[in-house]
mmCIF file of C-alpha atoms and ligand atoms in Angstrom:
data_model
loop_
_atom_site.group_PDB
_atom_site.id
_atom_site.type_symbol
_atom_site.label_atom_id
_atom_site.label_comp_id
_atom_site.label_asym_id
_atom_site.label_seq_id
_atom_site.Cartn_x
_atom_site.Cartn_y
_atom_site.Cartn_z
ATOM 1 C CA MET A 1 18.353 -1.017 25.290
ATOM 2 C CA LEU A 2 18.984 -4.753 25.587
ATOM 3 C CA GLY A 3 15.939 -5.420 23.752
ATOM 4 C CA PHE A 4 16.247 -3.071 21.039
ATOM 5 C CA LEU A 5 19.507 -4.071 20.151
ATOM 6 C CA ARG A 6 18.159 -7.733 20.091
ATOM 7 C CA GLY A 7 15.180 -6.895 17.686
ATOM 8 C CA LEU A 8 17.429 -5.031 15.793
ATOM 9 C CA ILE A 9 19.997 -8.076 14.906
ATOM 10 C CA ARG A 10 17.062 -10.091 14.491
ATOM 11 C CA LEU A 11 15.379 -7.122 11.844
ATOM 12 C CA ILE A 12 18.934 -6.900 10.068
ATOM 13 C CA SER A 13 19.607 -10.899 9.594
ATOM 14 C CA ALA A 14 15.680 -11.816 8.623
ATOM 15 C CA ARG A 15 15.333 -13.444 5.141
ATOM 16 C CA PRO A 16 12.914 -14.809 2.669
ATOM 17 C CA ARG A 17 12.035 -18.607 3.700
ATOM 18 C CA THR A 18 12.569 -20.012 -0.050
ATOM 19 C CA PRO A 19 12.731 -23.594 -0.472
ATOM 20 C CA ARG A 20 16.223 -24.475 -1.267
ATOM 21 C CA SER A 21 15.327 -26.553 -4.172
ATOM 22 C CA LEU A 22 13.217 -22.953 -5.942
ATOM 23 C CA GLN A 23 15.781 -20.275 -5.267
ATOM 24 C CA GLY A 24 16.476 -20.252 -8.598
ATOM 25 C CA ASN A 25 12.799 -19.216 -10.035
ATOM 26 C CA GLU A 26 12.610 -15.960 -10.914
ATOM 27 C CA ALA A 27 8.976 -15.498 -10.540
ATOM 28 C CA LEU A 28 9.153 -16.540 -6.748
ATOM 29 C CA ARG A 29 12.265 -14.192 -5.591
ATOM 30 C CA LEU A 30 10.336 -11.367 -6.425
ATOM 31 C CA ILE A 31 7.755 -12.108 -4.509
ATOM 32 C CA HIS A 32 9.391 -12.944 -1.840
ATOM 33 C CA GLU A 33 12.188 -10.311 -1.983
ATOM 34 C CA ARG A 34 10.289 -7.506 -3.330
ATOM 35 C CA ARG A 35 10.645 -4.309 -0.457
ATOM 36 C CA SER A 36 8.471 -1.042 -0.228
ATOM 37 C CA ILE A 37 11.268 1.202 -1.608
ATOM 38 C CA ARG A 38 10.925 5.106 -0.320
ATOM 39 C CA SER A 39 13.985 6.529 -2.391
ATOM 40 C CA PHE A 40 14.569 6.459 -5.744
ATOM 41 C CA HIS A 41 16.781 7.739 -8.575
ATOM 42 C CA ASP A 42 16.163 10.837 -10.114
ATOM 43 C CA ARG A 43 15.540 8.988 -13.797
ATOM 44 C CA PRO A 44 12.280 8.896 -16.124
ATOM 45 C CA ILE A 45 11.028 5.486 -16.594
ATOM 46 C CA PRO A 46 10.637 4.762 -20.041
ATOM 47 C CA ALA A 47 6.743 4.951 -22.125
ATOM 48 C CA ASP A 48 6.722 1.092 -22.808
ATOM 49 C CA HIS A 49 7.646 0.238 -18.834
ATOM 50 C CA TRP A 50 5.307 2.510 -17.879
ATOM 51 C CA GLN A 51 2.423 1.387 -19.933
ATOM 52 C CA ALA A 52 3.264 -2.504 -18.990
ATOM 53 C CA VAL A 53 2.800 -1.661 -15.280
ATOM 54 C CA LEU A 54 -0.942 0.151 -15.873
ATOM 55 C CA GLU A 55 -1.695 -2.342 -18.252
ATOM 56 C CA ALA A 56 -0.928 -5.113 -15.268
ATOM 57 C CA GLY A 57 -3.218 -3.493 -12.748
ATOM 58 C CA ARG A 58 -5.982 -3.205 -15.618
ATOM 59 C CA LEU A 59 -6.062 -6.885 -16.095
ATOM 60 C CA ALA A 60 -6.043 -7.802 -12.681
ATOM 61 C CA PRO A 61 -8.582 -10.052 -10.965
ATOM 62 C CA SER A 62 -12.036 -8.660 -9.164
ATOM 63 C CA THR A 63 -15.369 -9.830 -8.108
ATOM 64 C CA VAL A 64 -17.256 -11.291 -11.078
ATOM 65 C CA ASN A 65 -14.778 -9.476 -13.495
ATOM 66 C CA LEU A 66 -16.208 -6.402 -12.280
ATOM 67 C CA GLN A 67 -12.681 -4.338 -12.578
ATOM 68 C CA THR A 68 -14.313 -2.089 -9.577
ATOM 69 C CA TRP A 69 -11.085 0.466 -9.812
ATOM 70 C CA SER A 70 -9.659 3.406 -11.656
ATOM 71 C CA PHE A 71 -5.922 4.515 -11.625
ATOM 72 C CA ALA A 72 -5.040 8.643 -12.180
ATOM 73 C CA CYS A 73 -1.502 8.760 -13.089
ATOM 74 C CA PHE A 74 0.380 11.156 -12.952
ATOM 75 C CA GLU A 75 4.521 12.690 -14.166
ATOM 76 C CA PRO A 76 6.010 14.733 -11.815
ATOM 77 C CA ASP A 77 5.130 17.754 -13.929
ATOM 78 C CA GLU A 78 1.015 16.460 -13.667
ATOM 79 C CA TRP A 79 1.176 16.013 -10.350
ATOM 80 C CA ARG A 80 2.905 19.162 -9.133
ATOM 81 C CA GLN A 81 0.490 20.888 -11.481
ATOM 82 C CA MET A 82 -2.642 19.505 -9.116
ATOM 83 C CA PHE A 83 -1.071 19.203 -6.063
ATOM 84 C CA ASP A 84 1.281 21.959 -5.654
ATOM 85 C CA ARG A 85 3.961 20.024 -4.417
ATOM 86 C CA ARG A 86 6.595 17.542 -5.484
ATOM 87 C CA LEU A 87 5.811 13.385 -6.314
ATOM 88 C CA PRO A 88 6.464 11.674 -2.686
ATOM 89 C CA MET A 89 10.103 10.546 -2.587
ATOM 90 C CA GLY A 90 11.296 11.642 -5.207
ATOM 91 C CA ALA A 91 9.564 9.297 -7.661
ATOM 92 C CA ALA A 92 9.036 9.242 -11.464
ATOM 93 C CA ARG A 93 5.542 8.615 -11.775
ATOM 94 C CA ALA A 94 2.269 8.411 -9.637
ATOM 95 C CA VAL A 95 -1.186 6.375 -9.655
ATOM 96 C CA ILE A 96 -4.077 7.128 -7.117
ATOM 97 C CA VAL A 97 -5.550 4.311 -6.647
ATOM 98 C CA LEU A 98 -9.674 4.722 -6.420
ATOM 99 C CA ALA A 99 -11.973 1.701 -5.736
ATOM 100 C CA ASP A 100 -14.848 2.506 -8.320
ATOM 101 C CA THR A 101 -18.102 1.028 -8.182
ATOM 102 C CA GLN A 102 -20.084 3.274 -9.557
ATOM 103 C CA ARG A 103 -19.852 1.845 -13.349
ATOM 104 C CA THR A 104 -21.212 -0.921 -12.085
ATOM 105 C CA ARG A 105 -24.061 0.921 -10.997
ATOM 106 C CA ARG A 106 -24.395 2.476 -14.638
ATOM 107 C CA VAL A 107 -24.787 -0.665 -16.793
ATOM 108 C CA VAL A 108 -26.568 -3.325 -13.676
ATOM 109 C CA GLU A 109 -30.155 -2.972 -12.910
ATOM 110 C CA GLY A 110 -30.985 -3.198 -9.787
ATOM 111 C CA PHE A 111 -27.652 -3.889 -8.072
ATOM 112 C CA PRO A 112 -28.490 -3.783 -4.521
ATOM 113 C CA ASP A 113 -28.163 -0.819 -2.382
ATOM 114 C CA VAL A 114 -25.135 -1.821 0.010
ATOM 115 C CA PRO A 115 -22.845 0.719 0.837
ATOM 116 C CA LEU A 116 -20.214 -1.472 2.980
ATOM 117 C CA CYS A 117 -20.005 -4.468 0.636
ATOM 118 C CA ASP A 118 -19.780 -2.243 -2.127
ATOM 119 C CA TYR A 119 -16.662 -0.673 -0.010
ATOM 120 C CA THR A 120 -15.471 -3.425 0.558
ATOM 121 C CA VAL A 121 -15.237 -5.165 -2.892
ATOM 122 C CA GLY A 122 -14.239 -2.062 -4.003
ATOM 123 C CA VAL A 123 -11.005 -2.166 -1.874
ATOM 124 C CA MET A 124 -10.716 -5.646 -2.569
ATOM 125 C CA ASN A 125 -10.396 -5.566 -6.459
ATOM 126 C CA ALA A 126 -8.318 -2.591 -6.691
ATOM 127 C CA SER A 127 -5.356 -3.449 -4.055
ATOM 128 C CA LEU A 128 -5.414 -6.633 -6.643
ATOM 129 C CA ALA A 129 -4.823 -4.164 -9.011
ATOM 130 C CA ALA A 130 -2.019 -2.408 -6.945
ATOM 131 C CA MET A 131 -0.370 -5.015 -6.425
ATOM 132 C CA ASN A 132 -0.471 -6.593 -9.961
ATOM 133 C CA MET A 133 1.161 -3.139 -10.892
ATOM 134 C CA THR A 134 3.603 -3.463 -8.111
ATOM 135 C CA MET A 135 4.841 -6.702 -9.452
ATOM 136 C CA ALA A 136 4.950 -5.658 -12.611
ATOM 137 C CA ALA A 137 7.049 -2.248 -11.694
ATOM 138 C CA GLU A 138 9.592 -5.644 -9.855
ATOM 139 C CA ALA A 139 9.728 -7.474 -13.150
ATOM 140 C CA LEU A 140 11.354 -4.597 -14.872
ATOM 141 C CA GLY A 141 13.677 -3.474 -11.905
ATOM 142 C CA LEU A 142 11.736 -0.998 -10.566
ATOM 143 C CA GLY A 143 11.110 0.283 -6.900
ATOM 144 C CA SER A 144 7.228 1.384 -5.738
ATOM 145 C CA VAL A 145 5.520 1.980 -2.114
ATOM 146 C CA MET A 146 1.823 2.171 -1.570
ATOM 147 C CA LEU A 147 1.184 5.565 0.717
ATOM 148 C CA SER A 148 -1.662 6.121 2.743
ATOM 149 C CA GLU A 149 -0.201 9.505 3.365
ATOM 150 C CA THR A 150 -0.862 10.986 0.695
ATOM 151 C CA GLY A 151 -4.723 9.172 0.011
ATOM 152 C CA LYS A 152 -6.996 9.042 2.889
ATOM 153 C CA THR A 153 -5.164 9.292 5.944
ATOM 154 C CA GLY A 154 -3.010 12.307 4.649
ATOM 155 C CA PHE A 155 -2.045 15.949 3.829
ATOM 156 C CA TYR A 156 -4.678 14.897 0.806
ATOM 157 C CA ASP A 157 -7.393 13.420 2.764
ATOM 158 C CA ALA A 158 -10.709 11.606 0.552
ATOM 159 C CA ARG A 159 -12.571 14.669 0.812
ATOM 160 C CA GLU A 160 -9.719 17.195 -0.511
ATOM 161 C CA LEU A 161 -8.983 14.379 -3.021
ATOM 162 C CA ALA A 162 -12.481 14.223 -4.468
ATOM 163 C CA THR A 163 -12.769 18.225 -5.020
ATOM 164 C CA ILE A 164 -9.112 18.266 -6.427
ATOM 165 C CA LEU A 165 -10.045 14.703 -8.985
ATOM 166 C CA GLY A 166 -13.713 15.203 -9.246
ATOM 167 C CA LEU A 167 -14.727 12.223 -7.647
ATOM 168 C CA PRO A 168 -18.509 11.443 -8.152
ATOM 169 C CA ARG A 169 -20.270 8.944 -4.983
ATOM 170 C CA GLY A 170 -18.572 5.244 -5.304
ATOM 171 C CA VAL A 171 -15.688 6.562 -6.023
ATOM 172 C CA VAL A 172 -13.320 6.534 -3.394
ATOM 173 C CA PRO A 173 -8.983 7.148 -3.002
ATOM 174 C CA ILE A 174 -7.524 4.132 -1.133
ATOM 175 C CA MET A 175 -4.429 4.576 -1.713
ATOM 176 C CA THR A 176 -1.077 6.216 -3.869
ATOM 177 C CA LEU A 177 1.244 3.824 -5.325
ATOM 178 C CA VAL A 178 4.336 5.511 -6.186
ATOM 179 C CA PHE A 179 7.291 4.196 -8.873
ATOM 180 C CA GLY A 180 10.774 4.948 -9.627
ATOM 181 C CA TRP A 181 14.081 3.705 -10.125
ATOM 182 C CA PRO A 182 15.435 2.196 -6.388
ATOM 183 C CA ALA A 183 17.948 4.265 -4.742
ATOM 184 C CA ALA A 184 18.191 2.162 -2.003
ATOM 185 C CA GLN A 185 17.188 -1.709 -1.001
ATOM 186 C CA PRO A 186 16.106 -1.535 2.009
ATOM 187 C CA VAL A 187 15.786 -4.481 4.646
ATOM 188 C CA MET A 188 13.047 -6.898 5.291
ATOM 189 C CA PRO A 189 10.626 -5.457 7.833
ATOM 190 C CA PRO A 190 9.881 -7.430 11.000
ATOM 191 C CA LYS A 191 7.080 -10.535 9.122
ATOM 192 C CA LEU A 192 4.943 -12.965 11.301
ATOM 193 C CA PRO A 193 6.396 -16.596 11.309
ATOM 194 C CA LEU A 194 4.398 -18.411 8.660
ATOM 195 C CA GLU A 195 2.995 -20.960 11.853
ATOM 196 C CA ALA A 196 1.552 -17.525 13.727
ATOM 197 C CA VAL A 197 -0.511 -16.610 10.714
ATOM 198 C CA ALA A 198 -1.565 -19.938 8.705
ATOM 199 C CA PHE A 199 -3.416 -23.252 10.212
ATOM 200 C CA THR A 200 -5.089 -25.534 9.611
ATOM 201 C CA GLY A 201 -8.079 -26.622 11.129
ATOM 202 C CA LYS A 202 -9.796 -24.480 13.883
ATOM 203 C CA TYR A 203 -8.602 -20.990 14.449
ATOM 204 C CA ARG A 204 -5.428 -20.581 15.962
ATOM 205 C CA GLU A 205 -4.545 -17.663 18.104
ATOM 206 C CA THR A 206 -0.727 -16.645 17.607
ATOM 207 C CA PRO A 207 1.027 -17.129 20.432
ATOM 208 C CA GLN A 208 1.433 -13.731 22.828
ATOM 209 C CA THR A 209 5.301 -14.273 22.994
ATOM 210 C CA VAL A 210 5.171 -14.731 19.174
ATOM 211 C CA LEU A 211 4.004 -10.849 18.565
ATOM 212 C CA ASP A 212 5.580 -9.498 21.775
ATOM 213 C CA GLU A 213 8.575 -10.202 20.019
ATOM 214 C CA TRP A 214 7.513 -9.123 16.354
ATOM 215 C CA PHE A 215 6.059 -5.627 18.234
ATOM 216 C CA GLU A 216 9.549 -5.525 19.857
ATOM 217 C CA GLN A 217 11.405 -5.689 16.217
ATOM 218 C CA MET A 218 8.848 -3.454 14.777
ATOM 219 C CA GLN A 219 9.294 -0.708 17.089
ATOM 220 C CA SER A 220 13.690 -1.312 16.915
ATOM 221 C CA GLY A 221 13.055 -0.749 13.166
ATOM 222 C CA TYR A 222 11.162 2.122 13.632
ATOM 223 C CA ARG A 223 13.680 3.889 16.277
ATOM 224 C CA ALA A 224 16.706 2.822 13.964
ATOM 225 C CA SER A 225 15.130 4.174 10.619
ATOM 226 C CA THR A 226 13.479 7.854 11.962
ATOM 227 C CA GLY A 227 15.271 8.289 15.468
ATOM 228 C CA GLN A 228 11.763 8.214 17.087
ATOM 229 C CA ALA A 229 9.638 6.033 19.676
ATOM 230 C CA PHE A 230 7.162 3.852 17.811
ATOM 231 C CA SER A 231 4.555 5.750 19.976
ATOM 232 C CA ARG A 232 4.795 8.752 17.724
ATOM 233 C CA GLN A 233 3.655 7.254 15.279
ATOM 234 C CA ILE A 234 0.440 5.748 17.043
ATOM 235 C CA ASP A 235 -0.444 9.474 18.049
ATOM 236 C CA HIS A 236 0.011 10.233 14.905
ATOM 237 C CA TYR A 237 -2.308 7.545 13.689
ATOM 238 C CA ASN A 238 -5.094 8.711 16.641
ATOM 239 C CA ARG A 239 -5.269 11.934 15.489
ATOM 240 C CA ARG A 240 -5.169 11.510 11.343
ATOM 241 C CA LEU A 241 -7.518 7.790 11.455
ATOM 242 C CA GLY A 242 -10.005 9.362 13.201
ATOM 243 C CA GLU A 243 -10.265 12.270 10.782
ATOM 244 C CA ALA A 244 -10.354 9.700 7.776
ATOM 245 C CA GLU A 245 -13.086 7.330 9.362
ATOM 246 C CA ALA A 246 -15.262 10.799 9.753
ATOM 247 C CA GLU A 247 -14.852 11.540 6.173
ATOM 248 C CA LEU A 248 -15.491 7.601 5.124
ATOM 249 C CA ARG A 249 -18.749 6.960 7.376
ATOM 250 C CA GLU A 250 -20.083 10.405 5.043
ATOM 251 C CA ARG A 251 -18.747 9.530 1.737
ATOM 252 C CA VAL A 252 -19.323 5.439 1.941
ATOM 253 C CA LEU A 253 -22.333 4.711 4.632
ATOM 254 C CA GLY A 254 -23.923 8.098 3.516
ATOM 255 C CA GLU A 255 -23.695 9.504 7.482
ATOM 256 C CA SER A 256 -23.686 12.876 8.251
HETATM 257 C C1 FMN B 301 -2.464 -0.252 1.463
HETATM 258 C C2 FMN B 301 -1.348 0.777 2.253
HETATM 259 C C3 FMN B 301 -0.698 1.793 2.789
HETATM 260 C C4 FMN B 301 0.620 2.450 2.992
HETATM 261 N N1 FMN B 301 0.816 3.361 3.057
HETATM 262 C C5 FMN B 301 2.401 3.517 3.386
HETATM 263 C C6 FMN B 301 2.596 5.072 3.708
HETATM 264 O O1 FMN B 301 1.899 6.069 3.814
HETATM 265 N N2 FMN B 301 3.929 5.178 4.053
HETATM 266 C C7 FMN B 301 4.705 4.256 3.809
HETATM 267 O O2 FMN B 301 6.087 4.758 3.911
HETATM 268 N N3 FMN B 301 4.433 2.733 3.617
HETATM 269 C C8 FMN B 301 3.398 3.017 3.370
HETATM 270 N N4 FMN B 301 3.259 1.260 3.260
HETATM 271 C C9 FMN B 301 4.201 0.472 3.023
HETATM 272 C C10 FMN B 301 4.014 -0.949 4.727
HETATM 273 O O3 FMN B 301 4.427 0.369 5.374
HETATM 274 C C11 FMN B 301 5.271 -1.729 4.281
HETATM 275 O O4 FMN B 301 4.217 -2.963 2.916
HETATM 276 C C12 FMN B 301 5.048 -2.501 5.288
HETATM 277 O O5 FMN B 301 6.131 -1.660 5.951
HETATM 278 C C13 FMN B 301 6.080 -3.901 4.626
HETATM 279 O O6 FMN B 301 6.672 -3.716 3.706
HETATM 280 P P1 FMN B 301 7.292 -4.424 2.775
HETATM 281 O O7 FMN B 301 6.413 -3.708 1.614
HETATM 282 O O8 FMN B 301 8.793 -3.421 2.549
HETATM 283 O O9 FMN B 301 7.551 -5.625 2.932
HETATM 284 C C14 FMN B 301 1.731 1.108 2.585
HETATM 285 C C15 FMN B 301 1.582 -0.429 2.599
HETATM 286 C C16 FMN B 301 0.070 -1.070 2.180
HETATM 287 C C17 FMN B 301 -0.815 -1.827 1.958
#
């Protein structure tokens, strides 16, 4: 109980560590204060805002400028028509972000047959596009969250999405981004300290005490927000990620 309370207090009092000299910088503020938003006002996103968000995705950096992504875009009605349910979290728009390497093969002759590299590059680039869209949304006062729960590990797994969206080989859903006007600003979830993830010289292991403290805060946060033990989430992952792994092996590596 004491550990839970201690973790909870640390969680609530955590703040981004922006150097005081740079605290007026708006771009930095957006990056440091961005949070995943999971509840939205019932208000549409204007067309120019939406176009600017998608444009940010289109203009993202990518390996050899190959732009190995596609964006399946939805308004609430289109989502309902396609999936027979509401957009997650009452969001106003959604993008299913796809790693899409099939375009490369259609124009680049002699491209090596390297499914794992293809998949890695596809996921890397599409994730950067997703982050660009996220930050463009932030700049416009919109909120968003990346969801794997409606992507490869969700109710709509990769196989189901591939069928519904008619995805060819080489096109793999990696996440669903949902957007809207934020109805709440969540506190920052426990982030590892910079010293635990950045190093100079040889690789340095994060001290166990730092990891244990972080995980304690994760568990406290999970219990505070869901009323359930984090181990429930692990059970869920055990069920769903096993299935997702099998699907990816089939879809990406061609294993049966
Ligand atoms: C690829 C990816 C998938 C995610 N999937 C989910 C999800 O299924 N459900 C959810 O509530 N949050 C999801 N998130 C959001 C993370 O939980 C969130 O980024 C993390 O807790 C850190 O919080 P922050 O984004 O506010 O910094 C996902 C994030 C990423 C990057």
